[in-house]
Amino acid sequence: MTEENTICEHLEAIKELKLPLKHECSECMKTSSQWVHLRTCQTCGETLCCDSSPNQHMTKHAHEKEHFVAISAEPGERWLWCYKDELFAEY
Ligand SMILES: [Zn+2]
Ligand SMILES: [Zn+2]
Ligand SMILES: [Zn+2]
């Protein structure tokens, strides 16, 4: 049986969090697009926009580069998300 708080191998592999260096989506900045929330990739440290944003740069990044784990880059939010397994974990 799976427990409610089961985490995947990707989330388990995160030992140290990569925190956002800038509070902006690096892709949206290139095209002067708008974003809603920001996420920081835990593989390369890039900060990109979330699924509620028009361009969904973090989702694209996760699947194209296979960088599956991102954290919320929003102040006060402390959670990780795995795009492959669609799993959420708080820290
Ligand atoms: Zn995973
Ligand atoms: Zn973006
Ligand atoms: Zn990445």
Short mmCIF file of C-alpha atoms and ligand atoms in Angstrom, two decimals:
data_model
loop_
_atom_site.label_atom_id
_atom_site.label_comp_id
_atom_site.label_asym_id
_atom_site.label_seq_id
_atom_site.Cartn_x
_atom_site.Cartn_y
_atom_site.Cartn_z
CA MET A 1 0.00 0.00 0.00
CA THR A 2 1.18 3.52 -0.70
CA GLU A 3 1.19 6.05 2.06
CA GLU A 4 -0.24 9.50 1.60
CA ASN A 5 3.10 11.19 2.01
CA THR A 6 5.05 8.91 -0.33
CA ILE A 7 7.65 10.80 -2.31
CA CYS A 8 9.30 9.79 -5.56
CA GLU A 9 12.97 9.17 -6.31
CA HIS A 10 13.30 12.68 -7.77
CA LEU A 11 12.10 14.40 -4.62
CA GLU A 12 14.13 12.03 -2.50
CA ALA A 13 17.29 12.94 -4.42
CA ILE A 14 17.06 16.61 -3.38
CA LYS A 15 19.49 17.17 -0.54
CA GLU A 16 20.09 20.88 -0.71
CA LEU A 17 17.58 23.34 -2.07
CA LYS A 18 18.49 25.73 -4.83
CA LEU A 19 16.89 29.01 -3.91
CA PRO A 20 15.83 31.60 -6.50
CA LEU A 21 18.55 34.11 -7.34
CA LYS A 22 16.15 36.50 -9.04
CA HIS A 23 12.41 36.94 -8.75
CA GLU A 24 11.72 36.89 -12.45
CA CYS A 25 11.14 34.29 -15.16
CA SER A 26 14.29 34.31 -17.30
CA GLU A 27 12.31 33.27 -20.41
CA CYS A 28 9.47 35.76 -19.96
CA MET A 29 12.04 38.53 -19.50
CA LYS A 30 13.30 37.85 -23.05
CA THR A 31 9.88 38.39 -24.59
CA SER A 32 8.46 40.90 -22.08
CA SER A 33 5.77 38.40 -21.13
CA GLN A 34 3.91 38.31 -17.86
CA TRP A 35 3.87 35.54 -15.30
CA VAL A 36 1.75 34.65 -12.31
CA HIS A 37 4.03 32.71 -9.97
CA LEU A 38 7.64 31.60 -10.10
CA ARG A 39 9.29 28.22 -9.64
CA THR A 40 12.99 27.40 -9.26
CA CYS A 41 14.40 24.31 -10.99
CA GLN A 42 16.23 22.08 -8.54
CA THR A 43 18.50 20.61 -11.20
CA CYS A 44 19.97 23.79 -12.70
CA GLY A 45 18.69 26.57 -10.44
CA GLU A 46 16.82 28.43 -13.19
CA THR A 47 13.76 30.41 -12.11
CA LEU A 48 10.80 30.15 -14.49
CA CYS A 49 7.05 30.72 -14.44
CA CYS A 50 4.36 28.34 -13.16
CA ASP A 51 1.45 26.47 -14.71
CA SER A 52 -0.95 29.36 -14.09
CA SER A 53 1.24 31.65 -16.19
CA PRO A 54 0.47 32.02 -19.92
CA ASN A 55 3.81 30.60 -21.05
CA GLN A 56 4.27 27.83 -18.45
CA HIS A 57 8.02 27.97 -18.85
CA MET A 58 8.83 25.71 -15.91
CA THR A 59 6.58 22.95 -17.21
CA LYS A 60 8.23 23.12 -20.63
CA HIS A 61 11.68 23.23 -19.04
CA ALA A 62 10.92 20.22 -16.83
CA HIS A 63 9.85 18.03 -19.74
CA GLU A 64 12.36 19.24 -22.33
CA LYS A 65 15.40 19.04 -20.07
CA GLU A 66 14.10 16.30 -17.77
CA HIS A 67 14.62 18.56 -14.79
CA PHE A 68 11.62 17.30 -12.94
CA VAL A 69 11.80 18.92 -9.51
CA ALA A 70 11.07 22.58 -8.83
CA ILE A 71 10.37 24.54 -5.68
CA SER A 72 8.07 27.48 -5.32
CA ALA A 73 10.05 30.70 -5.64
CA GLU A 74 7.26 32.65 -3.95
CA PRO A 75 8.09 34.19 -0.58
CA GLY A 76 6.59 32.21 2.29
CA GLU A 77 5.89 29.09 0.20
CA ARG A 78 7.95 26.09 1.17
CA TRP A 79 7.22 23.17 -1.13
CA LEU A 80 8.65 21.07 -3.92
CA TRP A 81 6.89 19.65 -6.93
CA CYS A 82 7.86 16.76 -9.20
CA TYR A 83 6.59 17.36 -12.75
CA LYS A 84 7.08 13.74 -13.76
CA ASP A 85 5.21 12.08 -10.92
CA GLU A 86 3.01 15.08 -10.10
CA LEU A 87 3.96 14.82 -6.46
CA PHE A 88 4.04 17.58 -3.92
CA ALA A 89 6.20 17.77 -0.81
CA GLU A 90 6.53 20.43 1.85
CA TYR A 91 9.81 21.28 3.50
ZN ZN B 1 9.42 12.29 -9.36
ZN ZN B 2 7.95 32.45 -18.12
ZN ZN B 3 16.54 23.06 -14.92
#
